[in-house]
Coordinates of C-alpha atoms in Angstrom, one line a residue:
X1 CA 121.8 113.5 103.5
X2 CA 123.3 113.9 106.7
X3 CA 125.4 111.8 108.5
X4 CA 124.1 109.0 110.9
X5 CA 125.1 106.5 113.0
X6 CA 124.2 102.3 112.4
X7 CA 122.9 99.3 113.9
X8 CA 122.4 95.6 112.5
X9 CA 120.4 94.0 115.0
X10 CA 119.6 90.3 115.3
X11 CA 116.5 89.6 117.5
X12 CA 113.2 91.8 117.7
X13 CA 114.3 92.6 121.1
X14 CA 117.7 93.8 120.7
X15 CA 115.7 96.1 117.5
X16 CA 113.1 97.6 119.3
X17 CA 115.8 98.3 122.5
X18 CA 117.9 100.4 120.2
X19 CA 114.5 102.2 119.1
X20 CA 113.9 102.9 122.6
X21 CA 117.3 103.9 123.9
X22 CA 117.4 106.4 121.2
X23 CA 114.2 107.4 120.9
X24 CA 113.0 109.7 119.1
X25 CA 115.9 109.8 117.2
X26 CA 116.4 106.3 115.8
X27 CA 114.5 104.9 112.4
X28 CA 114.1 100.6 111.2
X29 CA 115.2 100.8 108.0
X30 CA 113.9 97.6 106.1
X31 CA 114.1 97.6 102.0
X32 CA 114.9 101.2 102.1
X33 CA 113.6 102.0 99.1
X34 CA 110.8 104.9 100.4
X35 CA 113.6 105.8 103.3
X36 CA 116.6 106.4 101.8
X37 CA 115.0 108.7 99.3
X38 CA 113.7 110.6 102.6
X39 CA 117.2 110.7 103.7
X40 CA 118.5 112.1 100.5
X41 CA 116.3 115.0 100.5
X42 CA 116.8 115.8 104.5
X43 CA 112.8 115.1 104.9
X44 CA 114.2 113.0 107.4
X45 CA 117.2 113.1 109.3
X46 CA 117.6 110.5 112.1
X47 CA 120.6 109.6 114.1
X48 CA 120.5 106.2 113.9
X49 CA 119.9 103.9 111.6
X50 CA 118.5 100.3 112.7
X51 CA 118.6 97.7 110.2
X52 CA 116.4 95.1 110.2
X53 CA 117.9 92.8 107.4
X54 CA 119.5 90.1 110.1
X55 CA 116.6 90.0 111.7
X56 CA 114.8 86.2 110.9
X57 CA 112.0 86.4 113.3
X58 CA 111.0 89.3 110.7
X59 CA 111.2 87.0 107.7
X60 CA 108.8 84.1 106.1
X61 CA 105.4 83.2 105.4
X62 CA 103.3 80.7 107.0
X63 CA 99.8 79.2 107.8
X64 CA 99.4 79.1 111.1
X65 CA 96.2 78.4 113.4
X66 CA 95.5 82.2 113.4
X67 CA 95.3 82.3 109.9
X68 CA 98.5 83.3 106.7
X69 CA 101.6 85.3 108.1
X70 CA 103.4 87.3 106.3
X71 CA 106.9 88.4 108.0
X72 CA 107.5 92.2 108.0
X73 CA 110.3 91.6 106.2
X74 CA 109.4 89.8 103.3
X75 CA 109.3 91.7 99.7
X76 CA 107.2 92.3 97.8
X77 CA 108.5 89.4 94.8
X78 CA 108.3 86.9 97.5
X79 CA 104.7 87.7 98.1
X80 CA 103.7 87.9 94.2
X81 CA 105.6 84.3 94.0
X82 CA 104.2 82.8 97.2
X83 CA 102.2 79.5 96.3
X84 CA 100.5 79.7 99.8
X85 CA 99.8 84.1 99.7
X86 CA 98.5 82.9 95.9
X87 CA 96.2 79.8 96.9
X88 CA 94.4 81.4 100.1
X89 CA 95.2 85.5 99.4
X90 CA 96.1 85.6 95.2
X91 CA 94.4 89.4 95.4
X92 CA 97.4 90.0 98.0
X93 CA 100.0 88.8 95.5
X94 CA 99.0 90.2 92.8
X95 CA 99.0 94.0 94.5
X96 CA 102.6 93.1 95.3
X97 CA 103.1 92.2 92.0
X98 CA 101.9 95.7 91.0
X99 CA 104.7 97.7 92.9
X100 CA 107.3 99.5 91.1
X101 CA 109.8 97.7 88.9
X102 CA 111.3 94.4 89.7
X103 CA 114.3 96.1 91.2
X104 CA 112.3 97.5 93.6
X105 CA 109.9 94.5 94.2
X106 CA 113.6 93.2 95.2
X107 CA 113.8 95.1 98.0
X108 CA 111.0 97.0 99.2
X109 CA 108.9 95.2 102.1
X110 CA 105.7 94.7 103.0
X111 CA 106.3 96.2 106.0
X112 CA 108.2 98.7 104.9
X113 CA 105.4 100.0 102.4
X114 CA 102.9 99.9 105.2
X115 CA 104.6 101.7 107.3
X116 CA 105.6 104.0 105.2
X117 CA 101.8 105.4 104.7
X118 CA 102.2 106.9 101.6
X119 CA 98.2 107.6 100.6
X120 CA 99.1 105.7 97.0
X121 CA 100.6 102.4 98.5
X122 CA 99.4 99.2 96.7
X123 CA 100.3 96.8 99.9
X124 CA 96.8 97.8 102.0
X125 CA 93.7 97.7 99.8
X126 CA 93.8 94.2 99.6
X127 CA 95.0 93.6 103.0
X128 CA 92.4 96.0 104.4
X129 CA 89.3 94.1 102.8
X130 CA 90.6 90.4 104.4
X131 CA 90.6 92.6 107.6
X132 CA 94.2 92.1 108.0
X133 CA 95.8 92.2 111.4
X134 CA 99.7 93.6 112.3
X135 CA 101.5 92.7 115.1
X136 CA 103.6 95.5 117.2
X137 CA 106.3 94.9 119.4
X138 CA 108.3 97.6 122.3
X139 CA 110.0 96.7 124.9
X140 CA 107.8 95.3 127.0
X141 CA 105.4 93.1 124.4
X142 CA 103.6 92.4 121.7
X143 CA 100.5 92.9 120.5
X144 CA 97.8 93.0 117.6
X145 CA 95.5 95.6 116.0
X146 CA 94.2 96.0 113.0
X147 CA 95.8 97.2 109.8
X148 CA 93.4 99.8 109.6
X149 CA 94.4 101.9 112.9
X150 CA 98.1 101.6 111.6
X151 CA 97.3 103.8 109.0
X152 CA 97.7 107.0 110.7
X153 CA 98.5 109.8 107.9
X154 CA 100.5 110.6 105.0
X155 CA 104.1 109.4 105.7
X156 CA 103.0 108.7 109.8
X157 CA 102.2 105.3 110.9
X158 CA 100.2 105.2 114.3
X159 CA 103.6 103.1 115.0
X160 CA 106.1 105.6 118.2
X161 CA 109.2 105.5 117.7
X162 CA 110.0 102.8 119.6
X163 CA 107.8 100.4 118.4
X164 CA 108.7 97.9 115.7
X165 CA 105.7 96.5 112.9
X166 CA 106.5 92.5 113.5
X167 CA 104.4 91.2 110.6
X168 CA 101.0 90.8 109.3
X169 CA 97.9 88.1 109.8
X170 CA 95.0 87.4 107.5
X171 CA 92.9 85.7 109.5
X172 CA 92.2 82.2 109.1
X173 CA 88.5 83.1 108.2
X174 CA 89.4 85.0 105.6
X175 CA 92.1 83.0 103.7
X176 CA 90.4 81.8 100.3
X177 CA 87.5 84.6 100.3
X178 CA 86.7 85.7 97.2
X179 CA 88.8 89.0 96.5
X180 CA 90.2 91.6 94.0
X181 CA 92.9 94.0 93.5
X182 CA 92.7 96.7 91.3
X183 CA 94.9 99.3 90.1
X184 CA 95.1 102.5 87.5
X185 CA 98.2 104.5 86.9
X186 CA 99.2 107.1 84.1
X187 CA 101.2 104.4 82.3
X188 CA 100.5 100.3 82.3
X189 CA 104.2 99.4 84.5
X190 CA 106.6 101.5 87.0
X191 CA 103.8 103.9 88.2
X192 CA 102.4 104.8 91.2
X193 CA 98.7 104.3 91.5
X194 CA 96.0 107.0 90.3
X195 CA 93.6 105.5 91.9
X196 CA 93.7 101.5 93.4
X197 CA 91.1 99.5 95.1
X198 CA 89.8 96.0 96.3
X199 CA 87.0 94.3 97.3
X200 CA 86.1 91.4 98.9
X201 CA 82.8 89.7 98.9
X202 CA 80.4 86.2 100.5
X203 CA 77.7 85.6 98.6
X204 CA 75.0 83.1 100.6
X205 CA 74.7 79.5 99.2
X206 CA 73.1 80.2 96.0
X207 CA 75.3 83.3 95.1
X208 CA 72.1 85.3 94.9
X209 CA 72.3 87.8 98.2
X210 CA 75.4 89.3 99.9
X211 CA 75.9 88.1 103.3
X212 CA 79.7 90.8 103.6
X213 CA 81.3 93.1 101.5
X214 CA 84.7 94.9 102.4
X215 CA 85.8 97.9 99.9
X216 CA 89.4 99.5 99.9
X217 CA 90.3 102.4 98.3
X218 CA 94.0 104.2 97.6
X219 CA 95.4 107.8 96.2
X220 CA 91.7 109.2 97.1
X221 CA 92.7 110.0 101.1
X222 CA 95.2 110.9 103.6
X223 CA 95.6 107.2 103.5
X224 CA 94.0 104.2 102.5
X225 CA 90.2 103.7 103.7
X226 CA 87.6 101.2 103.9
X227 CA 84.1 102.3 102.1
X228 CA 81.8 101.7 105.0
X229 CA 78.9 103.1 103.5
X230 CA 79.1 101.0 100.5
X231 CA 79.7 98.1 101.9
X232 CA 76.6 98.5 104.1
X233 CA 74.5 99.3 101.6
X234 CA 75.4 96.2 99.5
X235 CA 74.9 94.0 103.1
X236 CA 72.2 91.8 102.1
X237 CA 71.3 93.1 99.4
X238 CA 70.8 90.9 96.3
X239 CA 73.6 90.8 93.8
X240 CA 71.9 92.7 91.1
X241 CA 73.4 95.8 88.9
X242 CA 72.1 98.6 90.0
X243 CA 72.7 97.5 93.3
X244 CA 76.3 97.3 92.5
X245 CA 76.1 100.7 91.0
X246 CA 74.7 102.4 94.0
X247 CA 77.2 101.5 95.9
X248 CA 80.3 102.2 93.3
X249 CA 78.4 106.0 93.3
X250 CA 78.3 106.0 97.5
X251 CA 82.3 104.7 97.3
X252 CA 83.2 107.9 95.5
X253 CA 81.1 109.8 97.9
X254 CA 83.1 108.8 100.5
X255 CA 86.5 109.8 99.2
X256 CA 88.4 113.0 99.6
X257 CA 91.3 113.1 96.5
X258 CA 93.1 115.7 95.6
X259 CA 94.7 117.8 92.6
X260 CA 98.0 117.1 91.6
X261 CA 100.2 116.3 88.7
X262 CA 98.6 112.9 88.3
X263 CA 95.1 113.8 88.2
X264 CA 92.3 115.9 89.4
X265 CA 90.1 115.4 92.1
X266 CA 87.1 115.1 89.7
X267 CA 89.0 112.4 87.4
X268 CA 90.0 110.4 90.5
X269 CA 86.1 110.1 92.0
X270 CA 85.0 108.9 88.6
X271 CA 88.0 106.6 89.0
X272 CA 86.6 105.4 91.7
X273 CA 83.2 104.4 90.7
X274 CA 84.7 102.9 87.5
X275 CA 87.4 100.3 89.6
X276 CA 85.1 99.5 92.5
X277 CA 82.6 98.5 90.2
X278 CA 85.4 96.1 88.3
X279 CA 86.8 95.3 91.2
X280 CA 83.5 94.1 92.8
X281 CA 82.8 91.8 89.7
X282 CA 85.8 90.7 89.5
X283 CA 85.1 89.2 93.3
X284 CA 81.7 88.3 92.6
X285 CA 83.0 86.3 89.9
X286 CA 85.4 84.6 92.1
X287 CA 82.9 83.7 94.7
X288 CA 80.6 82.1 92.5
X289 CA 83.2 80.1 90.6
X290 CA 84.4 79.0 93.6

């Protein structure tokens, strides 16, 4: 690791004016836990240091007109534990309660493991199907986008250097839909994802026809995607099994994984067939128990 300099700022503004100033030099460092083992290894090797501990405006979560915020700097355990992330976004909590050990649960951040873009990350799958929003800040403003675009590439947010993630919005339309987050690693705890998924789903009045379906999928891409064509196949269609089979196939279709150490590309395309199609009744189920 070599040596750098540090910052504790205390406002968003003072943060992202130390980004700027030493631009492109400076990293946020929130939980730390995907960073510092960066550092260690010289992957990364910033000047600067800004911590974003002390920073409040960063912290909490809260309904709000717009819909459930969730502070960039809130951890993971305080999502899995959150009565309000578990009564209007429980698929949400419960991917949080799927990262790492509770050590790192401790620590890491929401924002942190967004940011972070690791193609494996549990935090986005079922963020991405609630058509979660983030909200950026520089120097001169703030602003929203959709989670989506802020997943650039592997390790590369769309984020500049000087621009700070602020936190994250599920829209109020979207609190309470029914939703599902699903996850398959080499061993049952303390393992990164094989493959992981979600789905979201509205059934019409008699639970009979889908009126929208949202699919996420994780480990099978640069970074974590939405299955468009799956979800418009299943538009309107009526919530039958082959149906739902069709479009688990056209999911894996859609995917690009790769070889490595946990898996082959082959095993993680059946993967995906296999946990959009659980995680899709697991939604279905949801929706239609109310």
């Amino acid at each position: 690791m070599k040596p750098f300099d540090y910052e504790a700022p205390e406002s968003i503004e003072e943060a992202v004016a130390l980004l700027a100033e030493h631009s492109p030099n400076a990293k946020p460092i929130a939980g730390g836990t995907d960073l510092l083992v960066r550092l260690k290894r010289n992957e990364l090797t910033p000047k600067l240091l800004v911590d974003l501990a002390g920073i409040e405006a960063l912290r909490g979560i809260d309904l709000t007109r717009q819909g459930l915020r969730i502070g960039s700097m809130v951890t993971h355990a305080e999502i899995a534990s959150s009565p309000l992330v578990l009564q209007h976004a429980p698929a949400v909590a419960e991917a949080s309660a799927s990262v790492g050990a509770v050590q790192t649960r401790n620590l890491a951040t929401l924002g942190g493991n967004l940011v972070s873009c690791v193609p494996s990350l549990d935090g986005a799958p079922a963020l991405l199907v609630l058509d979660a929003l983030v909200t950026v800040a520089d120097t001169d403003r703030q602003w929203q986008m959709p989670l989506e675009e802020l997943l650039f590439e592997p390790h590369c947010s769309a984020l500049t250097p000087d621009e700070l993630l602020v936190e994250v919005v599920i829209p109020a339309e979207n609190l309470g839909k029914a939703s599902s987050f699903i996850k398959f690693g080499r061993r049952k705890a303390l393992t990164l994802a094989v493959v992981n998924g979600a789905a979201s789903v509205e059934l019409d009045a008699a639970g009979e026809r889908f009126v929208r379906v949202a699919i996420a999928l994780g480990a099978v891409a640069p970074t974590t995607i939405r299955a468009r064509e799956a979800e418009a196949f299943l538009t309107g269609k009526r919530v039958q099994e082959d149906a739902v089979e069709e479009a688990c196939r056209m999911a894996a279709t859609e995917t690009t994984p790769i070889d490595d150490f946990r898996a082959s590309a082959g095993y993680r395309r059946d993967l995906v067939t296999v946990l959009t199609r659980r995680a899709l009744r697991n939604a279905i189920q949801s929706a239609r128990s109310g």
